[in-house]
mmCIF file of N, CA and C and ligand atoms in Angstrom:
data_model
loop_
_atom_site.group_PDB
_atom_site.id
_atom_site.type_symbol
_atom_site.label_atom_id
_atom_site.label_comp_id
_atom_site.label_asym_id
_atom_site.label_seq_id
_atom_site.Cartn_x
_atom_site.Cartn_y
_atom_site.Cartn_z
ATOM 1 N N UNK A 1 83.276 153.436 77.472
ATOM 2 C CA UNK A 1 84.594 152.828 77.413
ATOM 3 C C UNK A 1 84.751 152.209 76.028
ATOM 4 N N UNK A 2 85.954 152.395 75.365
ATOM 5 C CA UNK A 2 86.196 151.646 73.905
ATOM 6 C C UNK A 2 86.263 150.711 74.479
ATOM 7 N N UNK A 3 86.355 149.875 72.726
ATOM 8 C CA UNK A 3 86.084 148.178 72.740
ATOM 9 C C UNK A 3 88.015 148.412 73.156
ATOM 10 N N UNK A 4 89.067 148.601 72.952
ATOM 11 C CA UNK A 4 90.308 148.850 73.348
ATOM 12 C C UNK A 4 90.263 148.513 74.576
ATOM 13 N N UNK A 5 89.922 149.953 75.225
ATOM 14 C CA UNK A 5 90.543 150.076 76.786
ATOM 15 C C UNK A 5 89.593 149.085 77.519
ATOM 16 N N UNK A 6 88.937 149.062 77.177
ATOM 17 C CA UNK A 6 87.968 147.431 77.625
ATOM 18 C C UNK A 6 88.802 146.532 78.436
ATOM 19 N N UNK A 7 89.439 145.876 76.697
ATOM 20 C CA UNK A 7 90.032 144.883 76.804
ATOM 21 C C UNK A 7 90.922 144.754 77.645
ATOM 22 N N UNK A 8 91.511 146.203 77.110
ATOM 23 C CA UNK A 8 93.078 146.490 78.422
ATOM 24 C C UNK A 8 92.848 146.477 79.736
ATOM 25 N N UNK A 9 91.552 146.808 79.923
ATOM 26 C CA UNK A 9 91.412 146.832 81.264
ATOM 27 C C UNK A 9 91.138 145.292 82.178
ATOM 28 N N UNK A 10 90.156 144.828 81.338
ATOM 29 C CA UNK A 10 90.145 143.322 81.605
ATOM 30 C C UNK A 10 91.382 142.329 81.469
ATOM 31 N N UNK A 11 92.308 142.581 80.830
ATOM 32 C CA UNK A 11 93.598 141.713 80.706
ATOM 33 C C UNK A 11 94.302 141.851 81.763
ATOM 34 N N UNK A 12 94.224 143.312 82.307
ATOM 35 C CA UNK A 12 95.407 143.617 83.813
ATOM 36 C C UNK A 12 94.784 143.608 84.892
ATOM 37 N N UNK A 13 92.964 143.723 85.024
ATOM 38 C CA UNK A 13 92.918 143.039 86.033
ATOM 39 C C UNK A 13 92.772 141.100 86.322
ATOM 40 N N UNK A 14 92.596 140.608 85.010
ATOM 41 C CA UNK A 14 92.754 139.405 85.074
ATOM 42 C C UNK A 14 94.513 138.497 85.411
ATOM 43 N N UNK A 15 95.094 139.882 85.010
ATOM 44 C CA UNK A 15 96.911 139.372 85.406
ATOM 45 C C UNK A 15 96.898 139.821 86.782
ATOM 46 N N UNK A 16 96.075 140.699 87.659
ATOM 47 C CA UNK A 16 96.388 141.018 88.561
ATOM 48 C C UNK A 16 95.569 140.204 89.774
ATOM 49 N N UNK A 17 94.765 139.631 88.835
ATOM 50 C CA UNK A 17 94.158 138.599 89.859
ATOM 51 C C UNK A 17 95.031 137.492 89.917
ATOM 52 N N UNK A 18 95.666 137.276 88.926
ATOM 53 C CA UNK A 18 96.296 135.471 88.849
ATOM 54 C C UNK A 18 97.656 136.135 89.436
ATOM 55 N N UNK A 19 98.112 136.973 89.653
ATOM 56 C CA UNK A 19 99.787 137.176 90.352
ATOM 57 C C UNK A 19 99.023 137.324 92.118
ATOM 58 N N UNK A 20 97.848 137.635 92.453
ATOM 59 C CA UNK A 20 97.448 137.423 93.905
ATOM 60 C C UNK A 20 97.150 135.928 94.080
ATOM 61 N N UNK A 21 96.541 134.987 92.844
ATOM 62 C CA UNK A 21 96.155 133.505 93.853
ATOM 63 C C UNK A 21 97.306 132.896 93.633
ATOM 64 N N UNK A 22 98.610 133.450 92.573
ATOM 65 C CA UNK A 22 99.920 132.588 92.469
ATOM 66 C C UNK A 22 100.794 132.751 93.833
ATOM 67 N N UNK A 23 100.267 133.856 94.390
ATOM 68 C CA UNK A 23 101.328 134.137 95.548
ATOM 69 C C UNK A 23 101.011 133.922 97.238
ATOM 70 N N UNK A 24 101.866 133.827 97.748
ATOM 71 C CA UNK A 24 101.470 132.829 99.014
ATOM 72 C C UNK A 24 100.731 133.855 99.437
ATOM 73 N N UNK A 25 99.677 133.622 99.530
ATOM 74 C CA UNK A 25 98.841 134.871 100.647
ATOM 75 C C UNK A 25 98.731 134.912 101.651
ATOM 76 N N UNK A 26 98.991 133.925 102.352
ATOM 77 C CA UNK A 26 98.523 133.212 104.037
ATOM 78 C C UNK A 26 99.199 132.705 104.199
ATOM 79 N N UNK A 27 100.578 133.217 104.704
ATOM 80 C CA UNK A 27 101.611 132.217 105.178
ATOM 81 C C UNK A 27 101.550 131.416 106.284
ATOM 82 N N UNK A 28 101.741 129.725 105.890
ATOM 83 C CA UNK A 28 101.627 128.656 106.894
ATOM 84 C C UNK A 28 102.473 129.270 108.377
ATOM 85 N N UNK A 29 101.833 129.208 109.330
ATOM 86 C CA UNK A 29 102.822 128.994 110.390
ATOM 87 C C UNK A 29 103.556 127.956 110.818
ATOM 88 N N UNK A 30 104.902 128.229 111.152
ATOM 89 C CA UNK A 30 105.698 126.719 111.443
ATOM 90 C C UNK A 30 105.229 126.169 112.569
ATOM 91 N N UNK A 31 104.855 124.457 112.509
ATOM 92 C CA UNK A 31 104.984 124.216 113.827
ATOM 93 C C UNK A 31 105.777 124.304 115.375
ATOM 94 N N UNK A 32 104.721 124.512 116.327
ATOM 95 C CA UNK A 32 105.777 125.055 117.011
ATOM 96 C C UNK A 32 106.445 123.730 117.547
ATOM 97 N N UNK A 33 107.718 123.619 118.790
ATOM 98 C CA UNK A 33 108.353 122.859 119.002
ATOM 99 C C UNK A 33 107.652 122.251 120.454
ATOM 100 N N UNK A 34 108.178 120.884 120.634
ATOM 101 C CA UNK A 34 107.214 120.703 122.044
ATOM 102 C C UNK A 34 108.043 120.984 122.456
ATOM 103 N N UNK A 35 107.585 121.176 123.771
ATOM 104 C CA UNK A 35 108.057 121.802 125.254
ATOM 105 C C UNK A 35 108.759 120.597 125.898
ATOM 106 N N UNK A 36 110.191 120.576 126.555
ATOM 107 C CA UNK A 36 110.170 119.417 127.572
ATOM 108 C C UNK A 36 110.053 119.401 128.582
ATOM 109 N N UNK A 37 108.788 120.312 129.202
ATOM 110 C CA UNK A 37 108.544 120.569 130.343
ATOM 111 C C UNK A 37 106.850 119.675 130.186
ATOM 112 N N UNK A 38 106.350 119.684 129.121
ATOM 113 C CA UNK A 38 105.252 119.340 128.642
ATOM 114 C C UNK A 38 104.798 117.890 129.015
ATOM 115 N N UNK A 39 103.548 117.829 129.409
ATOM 116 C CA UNK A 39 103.397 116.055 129.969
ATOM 117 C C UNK A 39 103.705 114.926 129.352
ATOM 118 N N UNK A 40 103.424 115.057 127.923
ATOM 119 C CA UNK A 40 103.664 113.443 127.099
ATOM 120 C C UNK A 40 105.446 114.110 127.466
ATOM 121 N N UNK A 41 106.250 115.103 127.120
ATOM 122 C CA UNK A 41 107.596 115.030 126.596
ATOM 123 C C UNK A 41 108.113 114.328 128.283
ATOM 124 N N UNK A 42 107.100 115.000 129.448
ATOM 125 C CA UNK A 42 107.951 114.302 130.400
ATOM 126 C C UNK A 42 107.653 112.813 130.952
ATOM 127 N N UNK A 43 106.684 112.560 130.422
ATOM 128 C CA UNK A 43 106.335 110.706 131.099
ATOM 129 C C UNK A 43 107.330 110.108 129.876
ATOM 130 N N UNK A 44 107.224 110.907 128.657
ATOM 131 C CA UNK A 44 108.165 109.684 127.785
ATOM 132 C C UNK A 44 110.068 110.263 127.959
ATOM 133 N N UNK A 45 110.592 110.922 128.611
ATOM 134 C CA UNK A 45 111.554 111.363 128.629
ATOM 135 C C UNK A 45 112.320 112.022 128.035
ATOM 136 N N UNK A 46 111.457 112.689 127.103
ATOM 137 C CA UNK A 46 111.923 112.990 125.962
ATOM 138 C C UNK A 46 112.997 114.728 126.534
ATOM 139 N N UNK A 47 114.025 114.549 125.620
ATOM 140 C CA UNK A 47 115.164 115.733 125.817
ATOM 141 C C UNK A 47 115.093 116.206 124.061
ATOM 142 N N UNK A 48 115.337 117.447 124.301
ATOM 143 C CA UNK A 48 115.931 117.613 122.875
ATOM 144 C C UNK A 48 117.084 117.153 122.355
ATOM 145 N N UNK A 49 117.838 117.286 123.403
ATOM 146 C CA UNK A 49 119.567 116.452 123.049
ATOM 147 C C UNK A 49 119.665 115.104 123.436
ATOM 148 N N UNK A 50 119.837 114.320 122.921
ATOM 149 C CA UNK A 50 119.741 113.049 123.471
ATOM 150 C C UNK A 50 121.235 112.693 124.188
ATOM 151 N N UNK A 51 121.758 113.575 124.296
ATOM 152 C CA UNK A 51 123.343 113.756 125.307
ATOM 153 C C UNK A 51 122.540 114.195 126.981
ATOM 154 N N UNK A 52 121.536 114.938 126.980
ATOM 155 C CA UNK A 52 120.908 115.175 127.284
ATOM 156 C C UNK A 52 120.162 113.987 128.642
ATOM 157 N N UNK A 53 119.850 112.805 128.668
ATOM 158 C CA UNK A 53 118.753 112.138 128.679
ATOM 159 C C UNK A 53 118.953 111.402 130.450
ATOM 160 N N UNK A 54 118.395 111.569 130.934
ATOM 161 C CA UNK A 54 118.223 110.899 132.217
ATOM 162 C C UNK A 54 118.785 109.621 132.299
ATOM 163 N N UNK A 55 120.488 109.505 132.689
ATOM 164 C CA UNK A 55 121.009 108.267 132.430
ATOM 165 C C UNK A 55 120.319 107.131 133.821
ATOM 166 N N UNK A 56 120.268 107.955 134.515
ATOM 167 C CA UNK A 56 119.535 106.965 135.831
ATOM 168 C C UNK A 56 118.035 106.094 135.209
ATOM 169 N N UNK A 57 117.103 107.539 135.051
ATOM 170 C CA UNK A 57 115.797 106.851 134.582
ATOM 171 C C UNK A 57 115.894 105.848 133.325
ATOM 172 N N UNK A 58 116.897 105.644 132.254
ATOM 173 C CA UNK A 58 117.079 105.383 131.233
ATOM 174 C C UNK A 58 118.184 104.624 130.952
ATOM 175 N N UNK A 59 118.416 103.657 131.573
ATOM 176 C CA UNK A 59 119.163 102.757 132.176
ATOM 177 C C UNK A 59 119.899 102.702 130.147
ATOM 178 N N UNK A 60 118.569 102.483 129.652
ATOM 179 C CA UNK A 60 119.342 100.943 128.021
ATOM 180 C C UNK A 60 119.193 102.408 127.014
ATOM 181 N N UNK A 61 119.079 103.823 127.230
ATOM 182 C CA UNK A 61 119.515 104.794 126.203
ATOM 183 C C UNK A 61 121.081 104.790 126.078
ATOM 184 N N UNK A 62 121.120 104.857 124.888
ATOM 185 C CA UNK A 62 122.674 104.731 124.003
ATOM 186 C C UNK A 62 122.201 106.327 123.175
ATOM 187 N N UNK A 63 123.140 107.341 123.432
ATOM 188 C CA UNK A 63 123.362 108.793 122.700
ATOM 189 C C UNK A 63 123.618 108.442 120.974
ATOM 190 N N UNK A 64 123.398 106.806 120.627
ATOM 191 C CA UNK A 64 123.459 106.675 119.431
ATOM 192 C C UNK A 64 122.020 106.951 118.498
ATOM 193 N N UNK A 65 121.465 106.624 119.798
ATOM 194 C CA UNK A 65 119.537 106.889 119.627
ATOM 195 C C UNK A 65 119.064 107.982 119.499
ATOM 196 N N UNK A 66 118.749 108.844 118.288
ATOM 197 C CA UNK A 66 118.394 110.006 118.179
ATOM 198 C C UNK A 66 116.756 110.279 117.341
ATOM 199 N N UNK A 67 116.380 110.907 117.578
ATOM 200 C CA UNK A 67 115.268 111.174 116.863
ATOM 201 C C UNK A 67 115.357 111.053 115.088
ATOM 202 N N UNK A 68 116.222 111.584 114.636
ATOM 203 C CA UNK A 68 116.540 111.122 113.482
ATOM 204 C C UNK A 68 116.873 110.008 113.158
ATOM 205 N N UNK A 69 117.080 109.142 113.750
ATOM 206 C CA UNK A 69 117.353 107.636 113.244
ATOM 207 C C UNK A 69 115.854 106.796 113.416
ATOM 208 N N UNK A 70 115.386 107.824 114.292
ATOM 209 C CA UNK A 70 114.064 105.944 115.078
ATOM 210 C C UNK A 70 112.838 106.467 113.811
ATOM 211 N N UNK A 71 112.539 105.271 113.850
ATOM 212 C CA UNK A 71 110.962 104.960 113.117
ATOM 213 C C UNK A 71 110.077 105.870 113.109
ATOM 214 N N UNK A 72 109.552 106.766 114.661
ATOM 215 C CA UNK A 72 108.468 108.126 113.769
ATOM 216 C C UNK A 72 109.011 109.170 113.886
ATOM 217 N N UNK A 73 109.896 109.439 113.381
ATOM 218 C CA UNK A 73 110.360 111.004 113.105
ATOM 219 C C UNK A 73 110.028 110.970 111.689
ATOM 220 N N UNK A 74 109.510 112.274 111.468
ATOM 221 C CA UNK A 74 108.545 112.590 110.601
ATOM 222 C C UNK A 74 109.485 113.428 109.206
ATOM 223 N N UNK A 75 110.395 113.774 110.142
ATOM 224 C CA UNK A 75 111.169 114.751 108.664
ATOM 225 C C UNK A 75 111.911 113.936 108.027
ATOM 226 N N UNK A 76 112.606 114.811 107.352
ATOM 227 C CA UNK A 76 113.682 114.442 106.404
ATOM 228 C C UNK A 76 115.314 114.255 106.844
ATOM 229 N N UNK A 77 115.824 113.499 106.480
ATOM 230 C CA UNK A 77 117.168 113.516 106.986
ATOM 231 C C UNK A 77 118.371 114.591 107.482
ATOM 232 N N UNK A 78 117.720 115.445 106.368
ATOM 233 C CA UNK A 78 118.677 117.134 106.636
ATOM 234 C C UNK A 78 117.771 117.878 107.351
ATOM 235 N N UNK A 79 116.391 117.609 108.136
ATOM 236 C CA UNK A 79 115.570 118.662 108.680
ATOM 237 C C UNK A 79 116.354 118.620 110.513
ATOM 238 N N UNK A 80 116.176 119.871 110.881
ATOM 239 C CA UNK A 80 116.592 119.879 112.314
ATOM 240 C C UNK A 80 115.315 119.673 113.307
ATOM 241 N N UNK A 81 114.164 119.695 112.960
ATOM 242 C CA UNK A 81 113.341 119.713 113.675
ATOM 243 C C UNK A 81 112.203 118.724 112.601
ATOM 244 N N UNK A 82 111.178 118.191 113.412
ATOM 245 C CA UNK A 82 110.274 117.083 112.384
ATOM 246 C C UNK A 82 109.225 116.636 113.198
ATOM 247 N N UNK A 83 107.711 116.003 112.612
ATOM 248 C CA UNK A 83 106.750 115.525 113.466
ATOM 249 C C UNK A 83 107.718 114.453 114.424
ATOM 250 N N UNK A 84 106.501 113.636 114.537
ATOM 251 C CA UNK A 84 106.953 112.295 115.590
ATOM 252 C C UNK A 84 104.945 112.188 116.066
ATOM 253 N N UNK A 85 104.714 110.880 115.874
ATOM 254 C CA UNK A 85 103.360 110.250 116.073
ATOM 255 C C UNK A 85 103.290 110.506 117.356
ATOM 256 N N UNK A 86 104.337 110.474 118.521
ATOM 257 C CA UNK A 86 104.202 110.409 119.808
ATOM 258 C C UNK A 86 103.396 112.030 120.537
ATOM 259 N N UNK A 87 103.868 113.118 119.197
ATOM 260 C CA UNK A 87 103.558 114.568 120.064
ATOM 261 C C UNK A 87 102.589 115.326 118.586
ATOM 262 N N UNK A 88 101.747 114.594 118.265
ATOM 263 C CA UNK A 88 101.078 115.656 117.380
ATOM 264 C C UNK A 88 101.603 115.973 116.082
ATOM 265 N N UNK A 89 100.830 117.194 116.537
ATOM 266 C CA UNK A 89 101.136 118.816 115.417
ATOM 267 C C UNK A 89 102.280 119.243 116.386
ATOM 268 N N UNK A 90 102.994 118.892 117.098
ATOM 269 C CA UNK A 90 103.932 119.629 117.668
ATOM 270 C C UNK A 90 105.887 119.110 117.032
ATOM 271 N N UNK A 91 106.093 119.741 117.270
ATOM 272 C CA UNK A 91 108.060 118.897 116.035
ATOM 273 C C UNK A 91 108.849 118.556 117.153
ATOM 274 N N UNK A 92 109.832 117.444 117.064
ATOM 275 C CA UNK A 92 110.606 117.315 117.874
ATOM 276 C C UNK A 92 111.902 117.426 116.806
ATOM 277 N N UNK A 93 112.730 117.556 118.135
ATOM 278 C CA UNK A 93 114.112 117.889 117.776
ATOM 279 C C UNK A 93 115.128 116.614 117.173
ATOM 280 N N UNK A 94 115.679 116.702 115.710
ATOM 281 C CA UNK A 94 115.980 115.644 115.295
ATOM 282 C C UNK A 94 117.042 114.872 115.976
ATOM 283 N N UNK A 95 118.062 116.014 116.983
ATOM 284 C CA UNK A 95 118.996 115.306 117.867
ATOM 285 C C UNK A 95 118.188 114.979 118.990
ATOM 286 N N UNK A 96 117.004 114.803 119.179
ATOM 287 C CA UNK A 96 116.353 114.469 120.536
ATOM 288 C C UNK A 96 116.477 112.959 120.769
ATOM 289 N N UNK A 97 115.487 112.497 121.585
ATOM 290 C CA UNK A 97 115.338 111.579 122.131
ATOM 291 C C UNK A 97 114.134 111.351 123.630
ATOM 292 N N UNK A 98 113.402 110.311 123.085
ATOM 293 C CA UNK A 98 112.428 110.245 124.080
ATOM 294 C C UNK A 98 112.323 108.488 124.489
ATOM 295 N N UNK A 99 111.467 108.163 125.685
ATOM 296 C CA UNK A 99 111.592 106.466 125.387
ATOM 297 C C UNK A 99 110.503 105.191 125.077
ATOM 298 N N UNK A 100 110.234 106.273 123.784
ATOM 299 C CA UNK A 100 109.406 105.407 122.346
ATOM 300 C C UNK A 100 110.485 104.890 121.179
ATOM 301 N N UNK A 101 111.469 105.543 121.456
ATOM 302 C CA UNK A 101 112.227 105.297 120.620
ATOM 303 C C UNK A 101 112.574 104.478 119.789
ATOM 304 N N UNK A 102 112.265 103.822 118.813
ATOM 305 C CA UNK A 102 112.424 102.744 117.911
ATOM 306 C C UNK A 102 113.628 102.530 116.680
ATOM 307 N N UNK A 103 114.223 101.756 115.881
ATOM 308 C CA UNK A 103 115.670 101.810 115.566
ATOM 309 C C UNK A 103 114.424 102.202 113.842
ATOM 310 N N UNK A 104 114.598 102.950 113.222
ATOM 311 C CA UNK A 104 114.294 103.066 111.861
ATOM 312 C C UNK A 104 114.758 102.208 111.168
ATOM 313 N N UNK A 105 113.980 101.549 110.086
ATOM 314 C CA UNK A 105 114.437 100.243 109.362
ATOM 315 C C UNK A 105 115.608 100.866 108.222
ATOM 316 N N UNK A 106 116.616 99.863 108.357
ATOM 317 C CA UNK A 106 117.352 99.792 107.081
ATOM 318 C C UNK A 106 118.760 100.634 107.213
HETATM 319 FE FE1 SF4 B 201 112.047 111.056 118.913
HETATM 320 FE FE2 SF4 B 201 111.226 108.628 118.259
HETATM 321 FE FE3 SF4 B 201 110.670 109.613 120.658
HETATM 322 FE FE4 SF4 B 201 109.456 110.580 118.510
HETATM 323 S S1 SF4 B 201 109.273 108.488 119.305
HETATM 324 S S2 SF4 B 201 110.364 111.785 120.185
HETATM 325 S S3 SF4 B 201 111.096 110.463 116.978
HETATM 326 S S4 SF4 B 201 112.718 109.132 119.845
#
């Protein structure tokens, strides 16, 4: 092999290595969503819709109380779905509601 094609050869597989570790190789899977059939979602009451919510069992829920407003929802303000300390690795629904519910500061 010339001192040339050497080089050439080592330059494109060295570009062809760095365009494989630049690129997602192993795409994350999304978390999945909890279930509200699921035991913590049903001892804590949790609904995805908080329109949703067992007005009998849940006498002092106000539909103003959403997962996006209380203290552990985990996403971001524009996310539709987000952790929560109460269910894991599993996402709850940002219009949900369960009764951990806490008012997010501020
Ligand atoms: Fe939603 Fe808060 Fe209950 Fe988590 S603790 S499910 S964020 S209401």
């Amino acid at each position: 092999m010339k001192d040339t094609t050497r080089r050439i050869f080592i330059n494109r597989t060295l570009a062809g290595a760095c365009a494989v570790l630049a690129s997602p190789v192993i795409a994350q899977a999304a978390p999945s969503h909890v279930d509200e059939a699921d035991e913590t979602a049903l001892a804590l009451g949790y609904k995805h819709d908080t329109n949703k919510v067992d007005k009998q069992r849940f006498a002092n829920h106000s539909t103003a109380q959403r997962c996006a407003n209380c203290s552990f929802f985990q996403g971001s303000a524009t996310d539709e779905w987000g952790g929560c300390a109460m269910f894991g690795r599993k996402h709850i629904a940002a219009a949900g509601w369960c009764s951990a519910w806490a008012k997010k500061p501020g």
